[in-house]
Coordinates of C-alpha atoms and ligand atoms in Angstrom, one line a residue:
M19 CA 59.7 120.3 118.6
P20 CA 56.1 120.1 117.3
V21 CA 53.6 122.8 118.4
L22 CA 49.9 122.3 118.9
D23 CA 48.9 123.4 115.4
D24 CA 51.0 120.5 114.0
Y25 CA 48.5 118.1 115.4
E26 CA 45.6 119.5 113.5
P27 CA 45.9 117.2 110.4
I28 CA 45.8 114.2 112.7
V29 CA 43.1 115.0 115.3
G30 CA 41.2 117.9 113.7
A31 CA 40.8 121.6 114.6
Q32 CA 38.0 121.0 117.1
V33 CA 40.1 118.9 119.4
L34 CA 42.7 121.7 119.6
D35 CA 40.1 124.4 120.1
E36 CA 38.7 122.4 123.1
L37 CA 42.2 122.2 124.6
R38 CA 42.7 125.9 124.3
L39 CA 39.3 126.6 125.8
L40 CA 39.9 124.3 128.8
A41 CA 43.4 125.7 129.4
K42 CA 41.9 129.2 129.4
G43 CA 39.2 128.1 131.8
L44 CA 41.9 126.9 134.2
G45 CA 43.5 130.3 134.4
R46 CA 47.2 130.8 135.2
K47 CA 47.9 127.7 137.1
K48 CA 51.4 126.3 137.7
V49 CA 52.0 122.5 137.6
V50 CA 55.0 120.4 138.5
H51 CA 55.3 116.7 137.6
V52 CA 57.6 114.5 139.6
N53 CA 58.7 111.0 138.7
S54 CA 61.8 108.8 139.1
T55 CA 63.5 108.6 135.8
A56 CA 64.1 111.1 133.0
V57 CA 64.6 108.4 130.3
G58 CA 63.4 104.8 129.8
G59 CA 59.9 103.5 130.3
G60 CA 56.5 104.9 129.6
V61 CA 56.2 107.7 132.2
A62 CA 59.3 109.5 131.0
E63 CA 58.1 109.1 127.4
I64 CA 54.8 110.9 128.1
L65 CA 56.2 113.7 130.3
N66 CA 58.8 114.5 127.8
R67 CA 56.2 115.3 125.2
M68 CA 53.4 116.7 127.4
T69 CA 55.4 119.3 129.3
P70 CA 56.1 121.6 126.4
L71 CA 52.5 121.3 125.0
L72 CA 51.0 122.2 128.4
N73 CA 53.4 125.2 128.5
E74 CA 52.3 126.2 125.0
L75 CA 48.7 126.1 126.3
G76 CA 49.6 128.6 129.0
V77 CA 49.7 126.0 131.8
E78 CA 53.2 126.7 133.2
T79 CA 54.6 123.2 133.7
R80 CA 57.9 121.9 135.2
W81 CA 59.1 118.3 135.4
E82 CA 61.4 117.1 138.2
V83 CA 63.1 113.8 138.7
I84 CA 63.8 112.4 142.2
K85 CA 67.3 111.2 142.9
G86 CA 68.1 107.9 144.6
G87 CA 71.0 105.5 144.8
E88 CA 71.2 101.8 143.9
S89 CA 69.7 100.6 147.2
F90 CA 66.7 102.9 146.8
Y91 CA 66.0 101.6 143.3
A92 CA 66.4 98.0 144.6
V93 CA 63.6 98.8 147.2
T94 CA 61.4 100.6 144.6
K95 CA 61.7 97.7 142.3
K96 CA 60.5 95.4 145.1
I97 CA 57.6 97.7 145.7
H98 CA 56.8 97.7 142.0
N99 CA 56.8 93.9 142.0
A100 CA 54.8 93.8 145.2
L101 CA 52.1 96.0 143.6
H102 CA 52.0 93.5 140.8
G103 CA 51.2 90.9 143.4
D104 CA 54.6 89.5 144.4
P105 CA 54.1 88.0 147.9
Q106 CA 57.6 89.0 149.0
G107 CA 57.1 92.0 151.3
L108 CA 59.7 94.6 152.5
Q109 CA 61.8 94.6 155.6
E110 CA 61.7 97.4 158.0
K111 CA 65.1 98.7 156.9
E112 CA 63.9 98.8 153.3
Y113 CA 60.9 100.9 154.3
Q114 CA 63.3 103.2 156.1
E115 CA 65.6 103.5 153.1
F116 CA 62.5 104.4 151.0
L117 CA 61.4 107.1 153.4
G118 CA 64.9 108.4 153.9
V119 CA 65.3 109.1 150.1
Q120 CA 62.0 111.0 150.1
E121 CA 63.3 113.2 152.9
E122 CA 66.6 113.8 151.1
N123 CA 64.8 114.8 147.9
L124 CA 62.5 117.2 149.7
K125 CA 65.5 119.2 150.9
N126 CA 66.2 120.2 147.3
M127 CA 62.6 120.5 146.0
D128 CA 60.3 123.4 146.2
L129 CA 57.0 121.9 145.1
R130 CA 54.9 125.1 145.7
E131 CA 53.2 125.1 142.3
D132 CA 49.4 125.1 142.4
I133 CA 49.3 121.5 141.3
V134 CA 51.9 118.9 142.2
F135 CA 51.6 115.8 140.1
I136 CA 53.4 112.8 141.6
H137 CA 53.9 109.8 139.3
D138 CA 54.1 106.2 140.7
P139 CA 55.2 104.9 144.1
Q140 CA 58.8 106.0 144.0
P141 CA 58.2 109.7 145.0
V142 CA 54.9 109.1 146.8
G143 CA 56.3 110.2 150.2
L144 CA 57.0 113.7 148.9
I145 CA 53.4 114.4 150.0
R146 CA 54.8 115.4 153.4
R147 CA 55.4 118.8 151.8
K148 CA 51.7 119.3 151.2
K149 CA 50.9 120.6 154.7
D150 CA 53.4 123.5 154.4
A151 CA 52.7 124.3 150.8
G152 CA 48.9 124.2 151.0
N153 CA 48.5 123.4 147.3
R154 CA 46.7 120.5 145.5
W155 CA 48.4 117.1 145.1
L156 CA 47.7 114.3 142.6
W157 CA 49.0 110.8 142.7
R158 CA 49.2 109.3 139.3
C159 CA 49.6 105.5 139.4
H160 CA 50.8 104.0 136.1
V161 CA 51.2 100.5 137.6
D162 CA 48.7 97.6 137.6
V163 CA 47.6 97.6 141.2
S164 CA 44.5 95.3 140.7
N165 CA 45.9 92.7 143.0
P166 CA 48.7 94.1 145.2
N167 CA 50.6 92.6 148.0
P168 CA 48.5 93.8 151.0
G169 CA 51.3 94.7 153.3
V170 CA 53.1 96.9 150.8
W171 CA 49.9 98.4 149.5
N172 CA 48.8 99.3 153.0
F173 CA 52.1 101.1 153.6
L174 CA 51.7 103.1 150.4
R175 CA 48.1 103.8 151.0
T176 CA 48.8 105.8 154.1
Y177 CA 50.7 108.2 151.8
V178 CA 48.3 108.0 148.8
E179 CA 45.3 108.9 151.0
Q180 CA 47.0 112.2 151.9
Y181 CA 46.7 113.3 148.2
D182 CA 43.7 115.2 146.8
K183 CA 43.0 112.7 144.1
A184 CA 44.4 109.4 142.8
V185 CA 44.6 108.7 139.0
F186 CA 44.7 105.2 137.6
S187 CA 45.2 104.1 134.0
A188 CA 42.2 101.6 133.9
P189 CA 39.1 100.9 135.9
V190 CA 40.5 97.4 136.8
F191 CA 43.3 99.1 138.8
S192 CA 41.1 101.2 141.0
Q193 CA 41.4 100.5 144.7
K194 CA 39.3 101.3 147.7
L195 CA 40.6 104.7 148.9
S196 CA 39.3 107.5 151.0
I197 CA 40.1 110.0 148.3
P198 CA 38.4 110.5 144.9
Q199 CA 39.8 108.7 142.0
A200 CA 40.0 109.4 138.3
M201 CA 40.6 107.0 135.4
I202 CA 42.8 108.3 132.7
C203 CA 44.5 106.2 130.0
P204 CA 48.1 107.2 128.9
S205 CA 48.9 108.2 125.4
I206 CA 51.5 108.5 122.7
D207 CA 52.6 111.5 120.7
P208 CA 52.0 110.8 117.0
L209 CA 54.6 113.5 116.1
S210 CA 57.5 112.3 118.3
E211 CA 60.5 110.5 116.8
K212 CA 59.0 107.3 118.2
N213 CA 55.8 107.6 116.2
R214 CA 56.1 110.0 113.3
E215 CA 55.7 108.8 109.8
M216 CA 58.9 107.5 108.1
T217 CA 59.8 106.9 104.5
K218 CA 60.6 103.4 103.4
S219 CA 64.2 104.4 102.6
E220 CA 64.6 105.9 106.1
I221 CA 63.3 102.7 107.6
D222 CA 65.5 100.5 105.5
G223 CA 68.6 102.6 106.2
I224 CA 68.1 102.2 110.0
L225 CA 67.5 98.5 109.8
E226 CA 70.6 98.1 107.7
R227 CA 72.6 100.1 110.2
L228 CA 71.3 97.9 113.0
K229 CA 72.1 94.8 111.0
I230 CA 68.5 93.5 111.0
P231 CA 68.0 91.5 107.8
L232 CA 64.7 92.0 106.0
D233 CA 64.6 88.6 104.2
K234 CA 62.0 87.0 106.6
P235 CA 58.9 88.3 108.3
I236 CA 59.9 90.0 111.6
I237 CA 58.1 89.4 114.8
T238 CA 59.1 92.1 117.4
Q239 CA 58.7 92.7 121.1
V240 CA 60.0 96.0 122.4
S241 CA 60.3 96.0 126.2
R242 CA 62.6 96.6 129.1
F243 CA 64.1 93.3 130.1
D244 CA 61.7 92.6 132.9
R245 CA 60.2 89.2 133.8
L246 CA 56.7 90.6 133.8
K247 CA 57.1 91.4 130.1
D248 CA 57.8 87.6 129.7
P249 CA 60.6 87.8 127.1
V250 CA 61.4 84.1 127.8
G251 CA 57.8 83.2 127.0
V252 CA 58.1 85.1 123.8
I253 CA 61.1 83.0 122.8
Q254 CA 59.2 79.8 123.7
A255 CA 56.2 80.8 121.6
F256 CA 58.5 81.7 118.7
K257 CA 60.3 78.3 118.9
R258 CA 57.0 76.5 118.6
I259 CA 56.2 78.1 115.2
Q260 CA 59.6 77.9 113.7
K261 CA 59.0 74.5 112.0
Y262 CA 55.9 75.8 110.3
Q263 CA 56.9 79.3 109.4
E264 CA 60.0 81.2 108.3
A265 CA 60.3 84.2 110.5
R266 CA 62.8 86.1 112.6
L267 CA 62.2 87.1 116.3
L268 CA 63.5 90.5 117.4
L269 CA 63.6 91.3 121.1
V270 CA 64.4 95.0 121.5
G271 CA 65.2 96.2 124.9
G272 CA 67.2 98.5 127.1
T273 CA 67.5 99.4 130.7
A274 CA 65.8 102.1 132.6
D275 CA 67.7 104.0 135.4
D276 CA 65.1 102.8 137.9
D277 CA 65.2 99.1 137.0
P278 CA 68.1 97.2 138.5
E279 CA 66.9 93.7 137.5
G280 CA 67.4 94.2 133.8
A281 CA 70.9 92.7 133.5
Q282 CA 69.9 89.4 135.2
V283 CA 66.7 89.1 133.0
L284 CA 68.8 89.7 129.9
L285 CA 71.1 86.8 130.8
E286 CA 68.0 84.6 131.1
V287 CA 66.8 85.8 127.7
K288 CA 70.2 85.1 126.1
E289 CA 70.2 81.6 127.6
A290 CA 66.7 80.9 126.3
A291 CA 67.6 82.1 122.8
G292 CA 70.7 79.9 122.6
N293 CA 72.5 80.4 119.4
D294 CA 69.5 80.4 117.1
P295 CA 70.4 82.8 114.2
D296 CA 66.7 83.7 113.8
I297 CA 66.4 85.2 117.3
L298 CA 68.0 88.7 117.5
I299 CA 68.4 90.4 120.8
L300 CA 69.0 94.1 120.4
L301 CA 70.1 96.4 123.2
L302 CA 69.4 100.0 122.4
P303 CA 70.2 103.1 124.5
P304 CA 67.0 104.7 125.9
T305 CA 67.1 107.6 123.4
S306 CA 66.7 105.3 120.4
H307 CA 63.3 106.6 119.5
L308 CA 63.7 106.7 115.7
E309 CA 65.3 103.3 115.7
I310 CA 62.3 101.8 117.6
N311 CA 59.9 103.6 115.2
A312 CA 61.7 102.0 112.2
I313 CA 61.8 98.6 113.8
Q314 CA 58.1 98.7 114.6
R315 CA 57.3 99.8 111.1
A316 CA 59.5 97.1 109.5
S317 CA 57.8 94.4 111.6
T318 CA 55.2 92.0 110.3
L319 CA 53.8 91.4 113.8
I320 CA 54.2 93.0 117.2
L321 CA 54.1 91.0 120.4
Q322 CA 53.6 92.2 123.9
K323 CA 53.4 89.1 125.9
S324 CA 53.2 90.7 129.3
L325 CA 52.2 88.8 132.4
K326 CA 51.3 92.1 134.1
E327 CA 51.1 95.5 132.5
G328 CA 50.2 99.0 133.5
F329 CA 48.9 100.1 130.1
G330 CA 51.5 99.0 127.6
L331 CA 52.6 102.0 125.5
T332 CA 54.5 99.7 123.1
I333 CA 51.1 98.4 122.1
T334 CA 49.7 101.9 121.4
E335 CA 52.8 102.6 119.4
A336 CA 52.3 99.5 117.3
L337 CA 48.5 100.1 116.8
W338 CA 49.3 103.7 115.6
K339 CA 51.6 102.2 113.0
A340 CA 48.7 99.9 111.9
K341 CA 50.6 96.8 113.0
P342 CA 48.8 93.6 114.0
V343 CA 49.4 93.1 117.7
I344 CA 49.4 89.9 119.8
A345 CA 49.4 90.8 123.5
G346 CA 48.7 89.3 126.9
A347 CA 45.2 89.9 128.2
V348 CA 46.4 91.8 131.3
G349 CA 46.3 95.2 132.9
G350 CA 45.3 98.0 130.5
I351 CA 46.0 95.9 127.4
P352 CA 42.3 94.9 126.8
L353 CA 41.4 98.6 126.7
Q354 CA 43.6 98.8 123.6
V355 CA 43.2 95.5 122.0
A356 CA 39.7 94.2 121.4
H357 CA 40.2 90.5 120.6
K358 CA 40.0 89.7 116.9
Y359 CA 39.1 93.3 116.1
S360 CA 42.0 95.6 116.9
G361 CA 44.5 92.8 117.7
I362 CA 44.7 89.5 119.4
L363 CA 44.7 88.8 123.2
T364 CA 46.4 85.7 124.5
H365 CA 46.8 84.0 127.9
S366 CA 49.7 81.5 127.4
V367 CA 52.7 80.5 125.4
E368 CA 50.6 78.0 123.4
G369 CA 48.0 80.7 122.6
T370 CA 50.6 83.1 121.5
A371 CA 52.2 80.5 119.3
Y372 CA 48.8 79.6 117.7
W373 CA 48.1 83.2 116.9
L374 CA 51.6 83.9 115.6
K375 CA 51.1 81.1 113.1
Q376 CA 47.5 82.2 112.2
L377 CA 48.5 85.8 111.5
L378 CA 51.6 85.0 109.6
Q379 CA 49.5 82.7 107.4
N380 CA 46.6 85.2 107.0
P381 CA 48.2 88.5 106.1
R382 CA 44.9 90.0 105.0
Y383 CA 43.3 89.3 108.3
A384 CA 46.4 90.6 110.1
K385 CA 46.3 93.8 108.0
K386 CA 42.6 94.4 109.0
L387 CA 43.4 94.1 112.7
G388 CA 46.2 96.6 112.2
E389 CA 43.9 99.1 110.4
N390 CA 41.2 98.8 113.1
G391 CA 43.9 99.2 115.8
R392 CA 45.2 102.5 114.2
E393 CA 41.7 104.0 114.2
H394 CA 41.1 102.9 117.8
A395 CA 44.5 104.5 118.8
R396 CA 43.6 107.7 116.9
Q397 CA 40.3 108.1 118.8
N398 CA 41.5 107.2 122.2
F399 CA 45.2 107.1 122.9
L400 CA 46.8 110.2 121.3
L401 CA 48.5 112.9 123.4
T402 CA 45.8 115.5 122.7
R403 CA 43.1 113.3 124.4
H404 CA 45.5 112.8 127.4
I405 CA 46.1 116.6 127.7
R406 CA 42.3 117.1 127.6
D407 CA 41.8 114.6 130.4
Y408 CA 44.5 116.3 132.5
L409 CA 43.1 119.7 132.0
L410 CA 39.7 118.4 133.1
L411 CA 41.3 116.8 136.1
F412 CA 43.0 120.1 137.0
L413 CA 39.7 121.9 136.7
S414 CA 38.0 119.3 138.9
L415 CA 40.4 120.1 141.7
R416 CA 38.4 123.3 142.2
Y417 CA 35.6 121.2 143.5
P418 CA 37.3 118.9 146.0
S419 CA 34.3 117.5 147.7
Q420 CA 32.1 116.9 144.6
Y421 CA 32.1 113.6 142.9
V422 CA 30.2 114.9 139.9
V423 CA 31.6 118.2 138.4
D424 CA 29.6 120.1 135.9
L425 CA 32.0 122.0 133.7
Ligands
LIG4 N1 61.1 101.6 125.2 C1 62.3 102.1 124.6 N2 63.4 101.3 124.6 C2 63.4 100.1 125.1 C3 62.2 99.5 125.7 C4 61.1 100.4 125.7 O1 62.3 103.2 124.2 O2 64.4 99.4 125.0 C5 59.9 102.5 125.2 C6 58.8 101.9 124.5 O3 58.8 102.2 123.1 C7 57.6 102.6 125.2 C8 58.1 102.7 126.6 O4 59.5 102.6 126.6 O5 57.4 103.9 124.7 C9 57.6 101.5 127.5 O6 56.3 101.8 127.9 P1 55.3 100.6 128.3 O7 54.1 101.2 128.9 O8 55.2 99.6 127.2 O9 56.1 99.8 129.5 P2 56.9 100.2 130.8 O10 58.3 100.2 130.5 O11 56.4 101.6 131.2 O12 56.5 99.1 131.8

């Protein structure tokens, strides 16, 4: 497991000194993070790497995962879709199921740390414990809530407003709330298996094992099989360029424990792909970090044609590998991709197809986009910047009623 000093060659000594200073200023605070899945998806990815580094900095940090059954995750998926604007609301018994699971989890959770950091809507109701514990609670929203279903959002808001502060990934997601808000982008760990440097022979070995041929340019989208990631739109865009350009499309996905719709979406994807030998659908277990690293590095272009997106860590991963990215102009994606500078933003199947063709035919331009993207990621989206923001956030909790905190 990498330690802080290992990041020095990437981010510089000054960045690490600042983290140590901030952690010292915080004193001996204890933190617990709570989310709904230990593997799969961006939140688990971040917590997995951040927890040991916060501990190394002297901020004693634990990570807990709430437990729920199939029916709970069916409800939370509906909530997730509703926050993304799905007009379908929830029935009373679904709200009851949601709240019941919060109560069940509270029975086995202590949550008396100085700071309780709750991630996303699934465990939002644990806030009930705050009254007894008397500590500080943060609600970290990783979802795009710029245009939520009003009924479902109003329900959640009654819980969110009991927190000390809400944290969103991008200014476009901020909502009118009676509590203070902070904007903090997520990050990737440049030293994790998902992002560390790899040798060519290591990459080739993994692609051979996964039976991915390297004889044509590879266009890749890595995503859970979720309609909001638009895997079918990706296939449609790819089909439009096939007559002009030799290439292979790779859809890499898996399932997350808290995402029950994946199997159905996968069927739709397989149907759209038909038996085209140039469309490969690859299902990987959620621990396939090195495999995904190798696939991203072996790809000519990376797509992330999301229709809604929280932040899009797959894009950060690709930018860090200096890959040209074509991505939907939604959610937090424009924070990462400046159109025609650090990648390409698109709004449709047609636009995606157009840019696929352009970038495949202009490799020098594509390379420049990738290089700019890597620098942008280095400056803004690495784990060390994220830890810095969280330490500042923790410090700001000392001044609950102040909107401007002079540190
Ligand atoms: N991921 C993975 N296996 C998959 C699909 C995704 O390991 O089959 C990883 C991906 O590399 C990224 C994270 O899961 O690190 C997805 O984060 P993102 O913000 O892109 O989307 P989310 O799934 O959180 O909506």
